[in-house]
Amino acid sequence: AGQTVQPTISVTVNTATPGIYRITYTAANTEGDEVSAVRSVVVTDPAVNTLDQSGNFQRTGFALSPVTKIGNKGLYRIDNFGFTNAPNLFPAYFVQTTANSIVVPSQTIENLGYTNFASVAGVFTAGQLTRITYAIQAPAVFGATARSATRVP
């Protein structure tokens, strides 16, 4: 009890390279008891701080899904990332890391648990996000097909 331990860190964050870094900190005491903690660190291009991609997005035939900027570092909340007709069913987050790219990090989502995303893409027109595409890695709920939503006025 009361020991100071030095953790091992799985990844070095490169603050000059935008992206999401998943870091695992692991430490063990002299008895061999080990504990780990995982954290995500987001690095964005400073140019995204002045951009705002907030607005409404819609998948053809489904309800609007509002996107709201949180803070000033490229983080956004999408109220219904499944782009379904159930409003605010599964809120999630994405990050604009550079002027023309987005990342949807793995995240814990209420009623779904820890969720991964694939095939993430953003289409930008004159600096504005006009289309979001990704596949939700929860096939029992969403299937395996990538979903796309387009910005609507």
Coordinates of N, CA and C in Angstrom, one line a residue:
A1 N 0.8 -1.2 0.0 CA 0.0 0.0 0.0 C 0.9 1.2 0.0
G2 N 0.4 2.2 -0.7 CA 1.2 3.5 -0.7 C 2.4 3.5 -1.6
Q3 N 2.5 2.5 -2.5 CA 3.7 2.4 -3.4 C 3.5 3.4 -4.5
T4 N 4.6 4.0 -5.0 CA 4.6 4.7 -6.2 C 5.0 3.8 -7.3
V5 N 4.2 3.7 -8.4 CA 4.5 2.8 -9.5 C 4.7 3.7 -10.8
Q6 N 5.5 3.2 -11.7 CA 5.7 3.9 -13.0 C 4.9 3.2 -14.0
P7 N 3.9 3.8 -14.7 CA 3.1 3.1 -15.7 C 3.9 3.0 -17.0
T8 N 3.5 2.0 -17.8 CA 3.9 1.9 -19.1 C 2.8 2.5 -20.0
I9 N 3.3 3.2 -21.0 CA 2.3 3.9 -21.9 C 2.4 3.3 -23.3
S10 N 1.3 2.9 -23.9 CA 1.3 2.1 -25.1 C 1.6 2.9 -26.4
V11 N 1.3 4.2 -26.4 CA 1.5 5.0 -27.6 C 2.0 6.4 -27.2
T12 N 2.8 6.9 -28.1 CA 3.3 8.3 -28.0 C 2.4 9.2 -28.8
V13 N 1.9 10.2 -28.3 CA 1.0 11.2 -29.0 C 1.9 12.2 -29.8
N14 N 1.7 12.2 -31.1 CA 2.4 13.2 -31.9 C 1.5 14.4 -32.1
T15 N 1.8 15.5 -31.3 CA 0.9 16.7 -31.4 C 1.0 17.4 -32.7
A16 N 1.9 17.0 -33.6 CA 2.0 17.6 -34.9 C 1.2 16.9 -36.0
T17 N 0.6 15.7 -35.6 CA -0.1 14.9 -36.6 C -1.5 14.7 -36.1
P18 N -2.5 15.4 -36.8 CA -3.9 15.2 -36.4 C -4.4 13.8 -36.4
G19 N -5.2 13.5 -35.4 CA -5.8 12.1 -35.3 C -6.3 11.9 -33.9
I20 N -6.8 10.7 -33.7 CA -7.2 10.2 -32.4 C -6.3 9.1 -32.0
Y21 N -5.6 9.3 -30.8 CA -4.7 8.4 -30.3 C -5.3 7.7 -29.1
R22 N -5.3 6.4 -29.2 CA -5.9 5.5 -28.1 C -4.7 5.1 -27.3
I23 N -4.6 5.5 -26.0 CA -3.5 5.3 -25.2 C -3.9 4.3 -24.0
T24 N -3.1 3.3 -23.8 CA -3.3 2.4 -22.6 C -2.2 2.6 -21.6
Y25 N -2.5 3.0 -20.4 CA -1.6 3.1 -19.3 C -1.7 1.8 -18.5
T26 N -0.6 1.2 -18.2 CA -0.6 0.0 -17.4 C 0.5 0.1 -16.3
A27 N 0.1 -0.4 -15.1 CA 1.1 -0.3 -14.0 C 0.9 -1.6 -13.2
A28 N 1.9 -2.0 -12.5 CA 1.9 -3.2 -11.6 C 2.7 -2.8 -10.4
N29 N 2.2 -3.4 -9.3 CA 2.9 -3.2 -8.0 C 3.9 -4.4 -7.8
T30 N 4.6 -4.4 -6.7 CA 5.7 -5.4 -6.5 C 5.1 -6.8 -6.3
E31 N 3.8 -6.9 -6.0 CA 3.1 -8.2 -5.9 C 2.6 -8.7 -7.2
G32 N 2.8 -7.9 -8.2 CA 2.3 -8.3 -9.6 C 0.9 -7.9 -9.9
D33 N 0.2 -7.2 -9.0 CA -1.2 -6.8 -9.3 C -1.1 -5.7 -10.4
E34 N -1.8 -5.9 -11.4 CA -1.7 -5.0 -12.6 C -3.1 -4.3 -12.8
V35 N -3.0 -3.1 -13.2 CA -4.2 -2.3 -13.6 C -3.9 -1.5 -14.8
S36 N -5.0 -1.3 -15.7 CA -4.8 -0.6 -16.9 C -5.9 0.4 -17.0
A37 N -5.7 1.5 -17.7 CA -6.7 2.5 -18.0 C -6.4 3.0 -19.5
V38 N -7.5 3.2 -20.2 CA -7.5 3.6 -21.6 C -8.0 5.0 -21.7
R39 N -7.3 5.8 -22.5 CA -7.8 7.2 -22.7 C -7.6 7.5 -24.2
S40 N -8.5 8.3 -24.7 CA -8.3 8.8 -26.1 C -7.9 10.3 -26.1
V41 N -6.9 10.6 -26.9 CA -6.4 11.9 -27.0 C -6.6 12.4 -28.5
V42 N -7.3 13.5 -28.6 CA -7.6 14.0 -30.0 C -6.6 15.1 -30.3
V43 N -6.0 15.0 -31.4 CA -5.1 16.1 -31.9 C -5.7 16.7 -33.2
T44 N -6.0 18.0 -33.2 CA -6.6 18.6 -34.4 C -5.7 19.6 -35.0
D45 N -5.9 19.9 -36.2 CA -5.2 21.0 -36.9 C -5.8 22.3 -36.3
P46 N -5.0 23.2 -35.8 CA -5.5 24.5 -35.3 C -6.5 25.2 -36.2
A47 N -6.4 25.0 -37.5 CA -7.2 25.6 -38.5 C -8.7 25.2 -38.3
V48 N -9.0 24.1 -37.7 CA -10.4 23.7 -37.5 C -11.1 24.4 -36.4
N49 N -10.3 25.0 -35.5 CA -10.9 25.7 -34.3 C -11.9 26.8 -34.7
T50 N -11.7 27.4 -35.9 CA -12.6 28.5 -36.3 C -13.7 28.0 -37.2
L51 N -13.7 26.7 -37.6 CA -14.7 26.2 -38.4 C -15.9 25.7 -37.6
D52 N -17.1 25.7 -38.2 CA -18.3 25.2 -37.5 C -19.1 24.4 -38.5
Q53 N -19.1 23.1 -38.2 CA -19.9 22.2 -39.1 C -21.3 21.9 -38.6
S54 N -21.7 22.7 -37.6 CA -23.1 22.4 -37.0 C -24.1 22.6 -38.1
G55 N -25.2 21.8 -37.9 CA -26.3 21.9 -38.9 C -27.1 20.6 -38.8
N56 N -28.1 20.5 -39.7 CA -28.9 19.3 -39.8 C -28.4 18.4 -40.9
F57 N -28.4 17.1 -40.6 CA -28.0 16.1 -41.6 C -29.2 15.1 -41.7
Q58 N -29.3 14.5 -42.9 CA -30.5 13.6 -43.1 C -30.1 12.5 -44.0
R59 N -30.4 11.3 -43.6 CA -30.3 10.1 -44.5 C -31.6 10.0 -45.2
T60 N -31.6 9.7 -46.5 CA -32.8 9.7 -47.4 C -33.9 8.8 -46.7
G61 N -35.0 9.4 -46.6 CA -36.2 8.7 -46.0 C -36.3 8.7 -44.5
F62 N -35.4 9.4 -43.8 CA -35.3 9.3 -42.4 C -35.4 10.7 -41.8
A63 N -35.5 10.8 -40.4 CA -35.6 12.1 -39.7 C -34.3 12.9 -39.8
L64 N -34.3 14.2 -39.5 CA -33.1 15.0 -39.4 C -32.3 14.6 -38.2
S65 N -31.0 14.8 -38.3 CA -30.2 14.5 -37.1 C -29.3 15.7 -37.0
P66 N -29.5 16.5 -35.9 CA -28.7 17.7 -35.7 C -27.3 17.4 -35.3
V67 N -26.4 18.2 -35.8 CA -25.0 18.1 -35.4 C -24.6 19.4 -34.7
T68 N -24.0 19.4 -33.6 CA -23.7 20.6 -32.8 C -22.2 20.6 -32.4
K69 N -21.5 21.7 -32.6 CA -20.1 21.8 -32.2 C -20.0 22.0 -30.7
I70 N -19.0 21.3 -30.1 CA -18.8 21.4 -28.7 C -17.4 22.0 -28.4
G71 N -17.4 23.1 -27.8 CA -16.1 23.8 -27.6 C -15.5 24.3 -28.9
N72 N -14.2 24.5 -28.9 CA -13.6 25.1 -30.1 C -12.4 24.3 -30.6
K73 N -12.5 22.9 -30.4 CA -11.3 22.1 -30.9 C -11.8 21.0 -31.9
G74 N -12.9 21.2 -32.6 CA -13.3 20.3 -33.7 C -14.1 19.1 -33.2
L75 N -14.7 19.2 -32.0 CA -15.5 18.1 -31.5 C -17.0 18.4 -31.8
Y76 N -17.7 17.4 -32.2 CA -19.1 17.6 -32.6 C -19.9 16.4 -32.0
R77 N -21.2 16.7 -31.6 CA -22.2 15.7 -31.2 C -23.2 15.6 -32.3
I78 N -23.5 14.4 -32.7 CA -24.5 14.1 -33.6 C -25.6 13.4 -32.8
D79 N -26.8 14.0 -32.8 CA -27.9 13.5 -32.0 C -28.4 12.1 -32.3
N80 N -28.3 11.7 -33.5 CA -28.8 10.4 -33.9 C -27.9 9.8 -34.9
F81 N -26.8 9.2 -34.5 CA -25.8 8.8 -35.4 C -26.2 7.6 -36.2
G82 N -27.3 7.0 -35.9 CA -27.9 5.9 -36.7 C -28.7 6.4 -37.9
F83 N -28.9 7.7 -37.9 CA -29.7 8.4 -38.9 C -31.0 7.6 -39.1
T84 N -31.7 7.4 -38.0 CA -33.0 6.7 -38.1 C -34.1 7.7 -37.8
N85 N -35.4 7.2 -37.7 CA -36.5 8.0 -37.4 C -36.7 8.3 -35.9
A86 N -35.9 7.7 -35.1 CA -36.1 7.9 -33.6 C -35.1 9.0 -33.2
P87 N -35.7 10.2 -32.8 CA -34.8 11.3 -32.5 C -34.0 11.0 -31.2
N88 N -32.7 11.4 -31.3 CA -31.8 11.4 -30.1 C -31.7 9.9 -29.6
L89 N -31.9 8.9 -30.4 CA -31.8 7.6 -30.0 C -30.4 7.2 -29.6
F90 N -29.4 7.5 -30.4 CA -28.1 7.1 -30.1 C -27.1 8.3 -30.4
P91 N -27.0 9.2 -29.4 CA -26.1 10.4 -29.7 C -24.7 9.9 -29.6
A92 N -23.8 10.4 -30.5 CA -22.4 10.1 -30.5 C -21.6 11.3 -30.9
Y93 N -20.3 11.1 -31.0 CA -19.4 12.2 -31.3 C -18.5 11.9 -32.4
F94 N -18.1 13.0 -33.2 CA -17.1 12.9 -34.2 C -16.2 14.1 -34.1
V95 N -15.0 14.0 -34.7 CA -14.0 15.0 -34.6 C -13.6 15.4 -36.0
Q96 N -13.5 16.7 -36.3 CA -12.9 17.2 -37.5 C -11.5 17.5 -37.2
T97 N -10.6 16.6 -37.7 CA -9.2 16.7 -37.4 C -8.4 17.7 -38.3
T98 N -8.8 17.8 -39.5 CA -8.2 18.8 -40.5 C -9.3 19.4 -41.2
A99 N -9.0 20.4 -42.1 CA -10.0 21.1 -42.8 C -10.9 20.3 -43.7
N100 N -10.4 19.1 -44.0 CA -11.2 18.2 -44.9 C -11.3 16.8 -44.5
S101 N -11.2 16.5 -43.2 CA -11.4 15.1 -42.7 C -12.0 15.1 -41.3
I102 N -12.8 14.0 -41.2 CA -13.4 13.7 -39.9 C -13.1 12.3 -39.4
V103 N -13.2 12.1 -38.1 CA -12.9 10.8 -37.5 C -14.1 10.5 -36.5
V104 N -14.6 9.3 -36.6 CA -15.6 8.9 -35.6 C -14.9 7.9 -34.7
P105 N -14.5 8.4 -33.5 CA -13.7 7.5 -32.6 C -14.6 6.4 -32.0
S106 N -14.0 5.3 -31.6 CA -14.8 4.3 -30.8 C -15.2 5.0 -29.5
Q107 N -16.4 4.6 -29.1 CA -16.9 5.3 -27.9 C -18.0 4.5 -27.2
T108 N -18.3 4.8 -26.0 CA -19.3 4.1 -25.3 C -20.6 4.8 -25.5
I109 N -21.6 4.1 -26.0 CA -22.9 4.7 -26.4 C -24.0 4.1 -25.5
E110 N -24.8 4.9 -24.9 CA -25.9 4.4 -24.1 C -26.7 3.5 -24.8
N111 N -27.1 2.4 -24.2 CA -27.9 1.3 -24.7 C -27.2 0.4 -25.8
L112 N -26.0 0.8 -26.2 CA -25.2 0.0 -27.1 C -23.9 -0.5 -26.5
G113 N -23.3 0.2 -25.6 CA -22.0 -0.1 -25.1 C -20.9 0.4 -25.9
Y114 N -19.7 -0.2 -25.8 CA -18.6 0.3 -26.5 C -18.8 0.0 -28.0
T115 N -18.7 1.0 -28.9 CA -19.0 0.9 -30.3 C -17.9 1.4 -31.1
N116 N -17.6 0.6 -32.2 CA -16.6 1.0 -33.2 C -17.2 1.4 -34.5
F117 N -16.5 2.2 -35.2 CA -17.0 2.7 -36.5 C -16.0 2.4 -37.6
A118 N -16.4 2.2 -38.8 CA -15.5 1.9 -40.0 C -16.0 2.7 -41.2
S119 N -15.2 2.7 -42.2 CA -15.6 3.4 -43.5 C -16.0 4.8 -43.3
V120 N -15.3 5.5 -42.4 CA -15.7 6.9 -42.0 C -15.2 7.8 -43.2
A121 N -16.1 8.7 -43.6 CA -15.7 9.7 -44.6 C -16.6 10.9 -44.5
G122 N -16.0 12.1 -44.8 CA -16.7 13.3 -44.8 C -16.5 13.9 -46.2
V123 N -17.5 14.5 -46.7 CA -17.4 15.2 -48.0 C -17.5 16.7 -47.7
F124 N -16.5 17.5 -48.1 CA -16.5 18.9 -47.9 C -16.7 19.7 -49.2
T125 N -17.5 20.7 -49.1 CA -17.6 21.7 -50.2 C -17.4 23.1 -49.7
A126 N -16.3 23.7 -50.3 CA -15.9 25.1 -49.9 C -15.8 25.1 -48.3
G127 N -15.2 24.1 -47.7 CA -14.9 24.1 -46.3 C -16.0 23.6 -45.4
Q128 N -17.2 23.4 -46.0 CA -18.3 23.0 -45.2 C -18.6 21.5 -45.4
L129 N -18.8 20.8 -44.2 CA -19.1 19.4 -44.3 C -20.5 19.2 -44.9
T130 N -20.6 18.5 -46.0 CA -21.9 18.4 -46.7 C -22.4 16.9 -46.7
R131 N -21.6 16.0 -46.3 CA -22.0 14.6 -46.3 C -21.1 13.8 -45.3
I132 N -21.8 13.0 -44.5 CA -21.1 12.1 -43.5 C -21.4 10.7 -43.8
T133 N -20.4 9.8 -43.8 CA -20.6 8.4 -44.1 C -19.8 7.6 -43.1
Y134 N -20.4 6.5 -42.5 CA -19.7 5.6 -41.7 C -20.5 4.3 -41.5
A135 N -19.8 3.3 -41.2 CA -20.5 2.0 -40.8 C -20.4 1.8 -39.3
I136 N -21.5 1.5 -38.7 CA -21.5 1.3 -37.2 C -21.3 -0.2 -37.0
Q137 N -20.3 -0.5 -36.2 CA -19.9 -1.9 -35.9 C -20.8 -2.5 -34.8
A138 N -22.1 -2.5 -35.0 CA -23.1 -3.1 -34.1 C -24.1 -3.7 -35.1
P139 N -23.7 -4.8 -35.8 CA -24.6 -5.4 -36.8 C -25.9 -5.9 -36.4
A140 N -26.0 -6.3 -35.1 CA -27.3 -6.8 -34.6 C -28.3 -5.6 -34.6
V141 N -27.9 -4.4 -34.4 CA -28.7 -3.3 -34.3 C -28.8 -2.5 -35.7
F142 N -27.7 -2.3 -36.3 CA -27.6 -1.5 -37.5 C -27.2 -2.2 -38.8
G143 N -27.0 -3.4 -38.8 CA -26.5 -4.1 -40.0 C -25.0 -3.7 -40.2
A144 N -24.5 -4.0 -41.4 CA -23.0 -3.8 -41.6 C -22.8 -2.7 -42.7
T145 N -23.9 -2.2 -43.3 CA -23.8 -1.3 -44.4 C -23.4 0.1 -43.9
A146 N -22.6 0.8 -44.7 CA -22.3 2.2 -44.3 C -23.5 3.1 -44.5
R147 N -23.7 4.0 -43.6 CA -24.8 4.9 -43.7 C -24.3 6.3 -44.1
S148 N -25.0 7.0 -44.9 CA -24.7 8.4 -45.3 C -25.8 9.3 -45.0
A149 N -25.4 10.5 -44.6 CA -26.4 11.6 -44.4 C -25.9 12.9 -45.0
T150 N -26.8 13.6 -45.6 CA -26.4 14.9 -46.3 C -26.9 16.1 -45.5
R151 N -26.1 17.1 -45.6 CA -26.5 18.4 -44.9 C -27.8 18.9 -45.6
V152 N -28.7 19.3 -44.8 CA -30.0 19.9 -45.4 C -30.1 21.4 -44.8
P153 N -30.7 22.2 -45.7 CA -30.8 23.6 -45.2 C -31.7 23.8 -44.0

